[in-house]
Amino acid sequence: MGDSQYSFSLTTFSPSGKLVQIEHALTAVGSAANGVVIATEKKLPSILVDETSVQKIQYLTPNIGVVYSGMGPDFRVLVRKSRKQVEQYHRLYKEPIPVTQPVRETAAVMQEFTQSGGVRPFGVSLLVAGYDDNGPQLYQNAKTFLEKRYTDDMELDDAVHTAILTLKEGFEGQISGKNIEIGIIGTDKNFRVLTPAEIDDYLAEVE
Amino acid sequence: MSRGSGGGYDRHITIFSPEGRLFQVEYAFKAVKAAGITSIGVRGKDSVCVVTQKKVPDKLLDQTSVTHLFPITKFLGLLATGMTADARTLVQQARNEAAEFRFRYGYEMPVDVLSKWIADKSQVYTQHAYMRPLGVVAMVLGIDEEKGPQLYKCDPAGHFYGHKATSAGSKEQEAINFLEKKMKNDPAFTYKETVQTAISALQSVLQEDFKATEIEVGVVKADDPVFQVLSTEEIDEHLTAISERD
C-alpha cells in the first residue's frame, strides 16, 4: 500500500481570490459485517456550479469503488490508469480483479511519481472500497488531515448512518443529498453510488 | 526521493513547494487575469450563451482577426480567456481531437467529454516538468443529446466543472458574485433572457455600456444546436433590448 512520503500538508490556496484548487475534503468510512460504505463531502466552489457534473466517487469495476481527498485532476489520472490495469487483468484472466490488485498497482504508480525525474508526486490520498471472494474490503493511504472514523461489525444501513454522522461533525453549512456523495458495496458485490434522493432518505433517518 | 525545499525551483517548474503549493499553476491563473479581459457564460433552459470583451489595442489591426471565440466543431464552441497564443494551440488540439472522435466513434463529441479531455491535458502540464501549464481558461459550450444545454469551464489546474453560469478573466470574482444573485433560485432562462443576462452581467461588472463591436457573443440553442457567433446587428438588438428594459 502506498506510503505517505509527503512531508507537507496540502492546503487550500486561492491565487488572486479564485477557485479552490485543492479540496480539503472530509471523507468518512464505515465497515459493516456485510459491506463497506464510503462517504465524502462535495465541496463546490460556487452555487453556479452544476453539482450533477461532478462525481467524486468513481467506479474502477462494478465491484470496486474509489474516492479521494486532495487534487481532483490528479485523481482522474489515477482512476484512468487503474481502470486500464483492471481491464488488462480481466482480458488475461477472464475474472473480476481482486481488490488488492488495483490498490497495489495504483500505489506503485504513485510511488513512481515520487521518484522519477521531471514529475511531481500525486496530491491525493485514496480510499478504495470493494467486495471480492475475501469479502468486503477497504484500503486507504492516509494523509495527516484526512479525518476518518472506522467502525466494525454492524449492518450496512447502520454503517451508512455512522458515515453520515461522521461527515456531519466536520461539515459546514447544511448537509443534503446534493453536497455529499455516498458509495456502498454490499453482499450483492455491486459497488453503487447512492442517488441524492436516497441520501436524503438516510439523512432524514439520522435526524 | 523527496525534493526537500525544492531548491528554489518550485517556482520555476510544476513541483510542490514545502507548503504544498504549485506556484506555476498559480501563476498560470494570474496570466489569465493579466490578459485584461473578462468573459461570462450563462446556461439557460434551452440555450447557452458566452460573452467576452473584444479589445483591439491598435487601430491598424484587422478587427475581424481578433477573436477569443472559436468553433471546435459545428456543434461545439470554445471561449478562451487569457493568453491568446496558448488559446490558439489549445483550440487547434481540441479541433483535432473532436474530429478524430467523430471519425472513430461515429457520433459527435459531447461537451463534457471534450472538457474532460482538455482538463486532462492541462493536468499533465501540472505534473510533468517539461511543459508549463497553459495560461488559458476555456469555456466549452454545446447542446448535449441527453442532458440538454451544457456549459463547462476548464482551468490551468486541470479542474473542470459543468456550470449554470460562470466567469473568467480579470473581473471574474465580481462577475461570479453578480451571477450568483441572478441564478439563486435556479431560473430557467429563455434564449433571450440567457443572452441578456450574460451581456448585462459583463456591462455591470465592467461598469460600461458596450457598443456591439466591443464584445463577442457566442450561442448554442437546443432547437438549432449549431454553435453560432452573433453578428454585430444581432448583438445590437440585444443591447437595445437591455437598455430599454433598464
XYZ file of C-alpha atoms in Angstrom:
453
model
C 0.000 0.000 0.000
C 1.311 3.452 -0.744
C 3.382 5.131 1.915
C 2.813 8.718 2.814
C 6.120 10.018 1.620
C 4.801 13.562 1.529
C 6.006 15.604 4.454
C 3.950 18.672 3.714
C 0.277 19.185 4.261
C -1.894 20.116 1.322
C -3.564 23.415 1.937
C -6.173 25.199 0.002
C -4.950 28.327 -1.682
C -6.649 30.854 -3.805
C -4.370 32.838 -6.096
C -5.994 36.221 -6.668
C -9.060 35.111 -4.748
C -10.107 32.433 -7.203
C -11.163 28.830 -7.481
C -10.036 26.432 -4.819
C -7.553 24.080 -6.408
C -7.102 21.531 -3.739
C -10.145 20.351 -1.909
C -9.788 19.987 1.791
C -12.262 17.199 1.777
C -13.913 15.298 4.541
C -14.141 11.639 3.936
C -15.643 9.019 6.127
C -15.696 5.286 6.071
C -17.827 2.664 7.678
C -17.386 -1.024 7.551
C -20.271 -3.373 8.042
C -20.209 -7.097 8.509
C -21.629 -7.469 5.053
C -20.411 -4.410 3.185
C -18.479 -1.160 3.083
C -19.571 2.455 2.961
C -17.542 5.433 1.814
C -18.870 8.945 2.019
C -17.430 12.302 1.134
C -18.486 15.891 1.143
C -18.826 17.512 -2.230
C -17.478 20.992 -1.858
C -18.221 23.111 -4.883
C -16.525 26.465 -5.450
C -19.802 28.292 -6.104
C -23.542 27.758 -6.317
C -23.179 28.412 -10.002
C -21.518 25.047 -10.461
C -23.808 22.281 -11.656
C -23.371 19.640 -8.961
C -24.531 16.838 -11.250
C -21.466 17.391 -13.426
C -19.145 16.418 -10.614
C -18.736 12.983 -9.142
C -16.048 12.390 -6.563
C -16.772 8.714 -6.083
C -15.740 6.707 -9.115
C -16.031 3.079 -10.172
C -12.986 1.029 -11.008
C -15.091 -2.059 -11.667
C -18.695 -2.979 -10.888
C -17.496 -4.215 -7.526
C -14.758 -1.712 -6.643
C -15.231 1.970 -5.985
C -12.799 4.714 -5.036
C -12.972 8.176 -3.517
C -10.252 10.690 -2.865
C -9.260 13.733 -0.959
C -6.837 16.173 -2.496
C -6.397 17.282 -6.078
C -9.227 16.341 -8.399
C -7.213 16.398 -11.623
C -4.585 14.063 -10.162
C -7.350 11.711 -9.044
C -8.707 11.489 -12.582
C -5.321 10.389 -13.865
C -5.061 7.626 -11.268
C -8.601 6.427 -11.947
C -7.885 6.213 -15.654
C -4.680 4.250 -15.111
C -6.399 1.918 -12.646
C -9.280 1.241 -14.965
C -6.903 0.303 -17.729
C -4.987 -2.067 -15.465
C -8.258 -3.640 -14.329
C -9.273 -4.242 -17.940
C -5.926 -5.740 -18.790
C -6.239 -8.129 -15.848
C -9.689 -9.121 -16.973
C -8.507 -9.696 -20.516
C -5.832 -12.041 -19.271
C -7.602 -13.946 -16.513
C -11.253 -13.567 -17.529
C -12.350 -12.998 -13.956
C -13.025 -9.975 -11.751
C -9.891 -8.462 -10.283
C -9.347 -8.894 -6.524
C -9.490 -5.611 -4.629
C -5.873 -5.730 -3.520
C -4.527 -5.683 -7.063
C -5.651 -2.245 -8.277
C -4.735 -0.848 -4.867
C -1.228 -2.204 -5.098
C -0.766 -1.116 -8.703
C -2.080 2.379 -8.074
C 0.205 2.703 -5.075
C 3.094 1.651 -7.301
C 2.247 4.383 -9.792
C 2.038 6.959 -7.041
C 5.423 5.857 -5.745
C 6.919 6.051 -9.233
C 5.979 9.677 -9.490
C 7.737 10.465 -6.254
C 10.951 9.047 -7.567
C 11.153 9.739 -11.310
C 12.710 12.869 -12.661
C 10.643 15.577 -14.236
C 7.413 14.780 -12.454
C 5.824 15.698 -9.180
C 4.001 13.364 -6.772
C 0.230 12.973 -6.872
C -1.567 15.277 -4.488
C -4.240 12.781 -3.491
C -4.976 10.139 -0.983
C -7.352 7.368 -1.920
C -9.979 5.251 -0.272
C -10.723 2.083 -2.182
C -13.788 0.031 -1.263
C -14.620 -3.285 -2.841
C -16.051 -6.752 -2.485
C -14.381 -9.885 -3.742
C -14.011 -13.513 -2.699
C -12.397 -12.374 0.533
C -15.456 -10.360 1.458
C -15.841 -6.596 1.773
C -12.584 -4.651 1.916
C -11.400 -1.119 2.426
C -7.964 0.324 1.689
C -6.563 3.769 2.130
C -3.340 5.659 2.043
C -3.752 8.156 4.783
C -2.889 11.800 4.828
C -2.441 13.755 8.016
C -5.543 15.873 7.560
C -7.831 13.104 6.378
C -10.442 12.636 9.053
C -11.743 9.150 9.373
C -13.702 7.010 11.732
C -13.537 3.292 11.480
C -16.251 1.080 12.892
C -16.794 -2.649 12.714
C -19.463 -5.302 12.856
C -22.697 -3.645 12.008
C -25.385 -3.756 9.369
C -24.826 -1.848 6.139
C -27.585 0.662 6.874
C -26.031 1.429 10.241
C -22.679 1.870 8.566
C -24.221 4.481 6.266
C -25.681 6.300 9.272
C -22.317 6.260 11.004
C -20.565 7.588 7.941
C -23.110 10.387 7.635
C -22.783 11.318 11.305
C -19.017 11.432 10.919
C -19.254 13.773 7.969
C -21.797 15.889 9.781
C -19.398 16.535 12.629
C -16.981 18.400 10.469
C -19.470 19.754 7.980
C -20.015 23.454 7.451
C -23.435 24.515 6.332
C -26.489 22.447 5.561
C -25.842 18.819 4.709
C -28.045 17.403 1.971
C -28.148 14.860 -0.819
C -26.655 17.488 -3.097
C -23.416 18.183 -1.291
C -22.308 14.759 -0.163
C -21.685 11.559 -2.065
C -22.039 8.063 -0.649
C -20.846 4.837 -2.213
C -21.735 1.423 -0.852
C -20.906 -2.136 -1.647
C -22.848 -4.984 -0.127
C -23.250 -8.716 -0.442
C -24.528 -8.225 -3.969
C -20.914 -7.342 -4.790
C -22.033 -4.335 -6.780
C -20.445 -1.006 -5.995
C -23.094 1.647 -6.136
C -23.210 5.406 -5.688
C -26.402 6.458 -3.911
C -28.688 8.895 -5.665
C -29.269 12.285 -3.983
C -32.807 11.119 -3.136
C -31.543 8.019 -1.354
C -29.007 10.106 0.556
C -31.784 12.445 1.656
C -33.697 9.423 2.966
C -30.745 8.335 5.085
C -30.280 11.896 6.306
C -33.902 12.006 7.431
C -33.381 8.802 9.381
C -30.337 10.247 11.067
C -32.051 13.481 12.115
C 13.473 10.606 -3.077
C 11.890 13.700 -1.606
C 12.625 17.039 -3.108
C 13.100 18.778 0.221
C 12.829 22.546 -0.075
C 12.590 22.422 -3.847
C 15.942 24.113 -4.189
C 14.201 27.294 -5.302
C 12.923 25.563 -8.421
C 9.421 25.157 -7.064
C 8.639 28.494 -8.618
C 10.097 27.605 -11.999
C 8.543 24.241 -12.773
C 5.462 22.467 -11.518
C 6.735 20.743 -8.427
C 5.305 21.136 -4.936
C 6.581 23.831 -2.646
C 7.121 22.899 1.013
C 3.625 24.191 1.823
C 2.133 22.011 -0.866
C 1.554 24.689 -3.473
C 2.134 24.552 -7.195
C 3.424 28.012 -7.975
C 3.477 27.558 -11.733
C -0.196 26.683 -11.723
C -0.971 29.710 -9.569
C 0.997 31.900 -11.927
C -0.939 30.475 -14.850
C -4.127 31.731 -13.224
C -2.518 35.151 -12.826
C -1.613 35.126 -16.510
C -5.269 34.596 -17.345
C -6.146 37.678 -15.337
C -3.296 39.716 -16.764
C -4.772 39.458 -20.243
C -7.166 42.158 -19.077
C -10.342 40.646 -20.448
C -13.404 39.299 -18.670
C -15.678 36.595 -20.054
C -19.087 35.392 -18.963
C -21.064 32.242 -19.714
C -24.718 31.575 -18.883
C -26.742 28.410 -19.362
C -30.466 28.778 -19.909
C -33.302 26.321 -20.151
C -32.603 25.508 -23.783
C -29.598 27.557 -24.776
C -26.100 28.589 -23.699
C -24.502 31.962 -24.255
C -20.930 33.168 -23.785
C -19.786 36.771 -23.942
C -16.331 38.308 -23.904
C -14.765 41.700 -24.403
C -13.251 42.475 -27.752
C -10.335 44.770 -27.158
C -8.464 45.750 -30.291
C -5.363 47.511 -28.961
C -4.271 49.001 -32.241
C -6.406 50.763 -34.850
C -4.243 49.298 -37.577
C -5.182 45.774 -36.584
C -7.812 43.973 -38.609
C -10.683 43.709 -36.128
C -12.085 40.541 -37.611
C -8.877 38.685 -36.901
C -9.021 39.444 -33.186
C -11.171 36.821 -31.546
C -11.370 34.623 -28.472
C -14.388 32.678 -29.597
C -13.661 29.551 -31.619
C -15.859 26.897 -33.164
C -14.380 23.491 -32.376
C -16.900 21.535 -34.399
C -20.153 22.629 -35.949
C -21.840 21.982 -32.595
C -19.204 22.872 -30.032
C -17.816 26.293 -29.227
C -14.900 27.330 -27.064
C -14.318 30.707 -25.443
C -10.676 31.111 -24.446
C -9.780 33.709 -21.808
C -6.144 34.514 -21.212
C -3.036 34.268 -23.358
C -4.082 34.330 -26.994
C -1.204 32.242 -28.273
C -1.854 29.488 -25.732
C -5.532 29.685 -26.643
C -4.809 29.047 -30.295
C -2.775 25.941 -29.643
C -5.465 24.613 -27.302
C -8.140 25.241 -29.928
C -6.072 23.549 -32.590
C -5.636 20.439 -30.474
C -9.281 20.433 -29.420
C -10.430 20.657 -33.024
C -8.197 17.757 -33.924
C -9.411 15.673 -31.020
C -13.088 16.367 -31.705
C -12.710 15.474 -35.379
C -10.914 12.235 -34.541
C -13.592 11.391 -32.004
C -16.301 11.830 -34.617
C -14.368 9.648 -37.030
C -13.511 6.968 -34.512
C -16.840 6.594 -32.739
C -19.322 7.755 -35.311
C -21.036 10.425 -33.238
C -20.299 13.999 -32.214
C -18.005 14.528 -29.256
C -20.167 15.607 -26.299
C -19.378 18.796 -24.374
C -18.358 17.079 -21.175
C -16.095 14.613 -22.982
C -14.223 17.425 -24.729
C -13.963 19.375 -21.495
C -12.587 16.341 -19.699
C -10.038 15.867 -22.465
C -8.917 19.489 -22.188
C -8.729 19.256 -18.414
C -6.772 16.005 -18.507
C -4.271 17.574 -20.879
C -3.924 20.539 -18.525
C -3.329 18.157 -15.635
C -0.367 16.636 -17.477
C 1.261 20.055 -17.706
C 0.870 20.474 -13.963
C 2.637 17.238 -13.217
C 5.374 16.939 -15.807
C 8.262 19.373 -15.673
C 8.830 19.565 -19.414
C 5.879 21.788 -20.206
C 4.318 24.724 -18.446
C 0.576 24.987 -17.860
C -1.355 26.981 -20.468
C -2.403 30.458 -19.412
C -5.947 29.891 -20.596
C -9.337 29.263 -19.041
C -11.567 27.540 -21.579
C -15.356 27.690 -21.549
C -16.857 24.957 -23.694
C -20.472 25.118 -24.776
C -22.839 22.899 -26.696
C -26.127 21.030 -26.620
C -25.830 17.519 -25.246
C -28.175 14.931 -26.790
C -29.243 13.626 -23.424
C -28.574 16.405 -20.931
C -29.507 19.448 -22.984
C -27.561 22.724 -22.918
C -24.141 22.399 -21.282
C -21.531 24.928 -20.236
C -18.193 23.667 -18.935
C -15.181 25.584 -17.701
C -11.632 24.147 -17.744
C -8.751 25.842 -15.963
C -4.931 25.571 -15.950
C -5.013 23.326 -12.876
C -6.909 20.635 -14.745
C -10.215 21.233 -12.990
C -13.401 21.168 -14.980
C -16.978 21.603 -13.872
C -20.342 22.000 -15.509
C -21.818 25.414 -14.757
C -25.171 27.088 -14.660
C -23.272 30.321 -15.120
C -19.647 31.296 -14.740
C -16.971 33.803 -15.495
C -13.247 34.031 -16.202
C -10.635 36.757 -16.540
C -9.781 39.971 -14.710
C -13.178 40.666 -13.135
C -14.026 37.043 -12.573
C -14.936 37.274 -8.903
C -17.179 40.326 -9.303
C -18.958 38.638 -12.186
C -19.479 35.445 -10.233
C -20.991 37.426 -7.361
C -23.354 39.124 -9.806
C -24.307 35.833 -11.432
C -24.833 34.040 -8.135
C -27.514 36.558 -7.269
C -29.187 36.152 -10.633
C -29.100 32.366 -10.625
C -30.048 31.993 -6.990
C -33.397 30.322 -7.457
C -32.470 28.190 -10.445
C -34.263 30.316 -13.012
C -34.944 28.726 -16.368
C -33.934 31.456 -18.776
C -35.269 31.630 -22.305
C -32.805 32.229 -25.106
C -33.252 35.999 -24.994
C -33.005 36.097 -21.200
C -29.858 33.979 -21.324
C -28.112 36.292 -23.763
C -29.232 39.410 -21.983
C -28.198 38.105 -18.571
C -24.740 37.354 -19.924
C -24.327 40.725 -21.618
C -25.734 42.753 -18.752
C -23.522 40.856 -16.301
C -20.489 41.959 -18.281
C -21.734 45.534 -18.506
C -22.481 45.687 -14.799
C -19.144 44.260 -13.767
C -17.081 46.452 -16.064
C -19.354 49.413 -15.426
C -19.627 50.485 -19.007
C -22.182 50.223 -21.755
C -20.862 48.474 -24.789
C -21.136 49.046 -28.469
C -21.817 45.944 -30.491
C -18.280 45.987 -31.865
C -16.736 45.862 -28.421
C -17.989 42.426 -27.424
C -18.150 38.954 -28.908
C -21.144 36.710 -28.282
C -21.425 33.001 -28.992
C -24.550 30.859 -28.577
C -25.976 27.385 -28.994
C -29.704 26.744 -28.941
C -31.482 23.459 -28.382
C -33.732 23.919 -31.406
C -30.691 24.637 -33.591
C -27.688 23.053 -31.884
C -25.127 24.642 -34.185
C -22.554 26.897 -32.499
C -23.067 30.448 -33.744
C -21.168 33.666 -33.298
C -23.657 36.523 -33.269
C -23.263 39.247 -35.847
C -22.921 42.896 -34.900
C -26.558 43.504 -35.815
C -27.799 40.683 -33.633
C -25.678 41.916 -30.737
C -27.099 45.398 -31.244
C -30.641 44.072 -30.951
C -29.848 42.540 -27.605
C -28.032 45.649 -26.376
C -31.011 47.784 -27.310
C -33.397 45.418 -25.554
C -31.268 45.616 -22.427
C -31.097 49.416 -22.365
C -34.832 49.685 -22.986
C -35.512 47.250 -20.219
C -33.495 49.238 -17.690
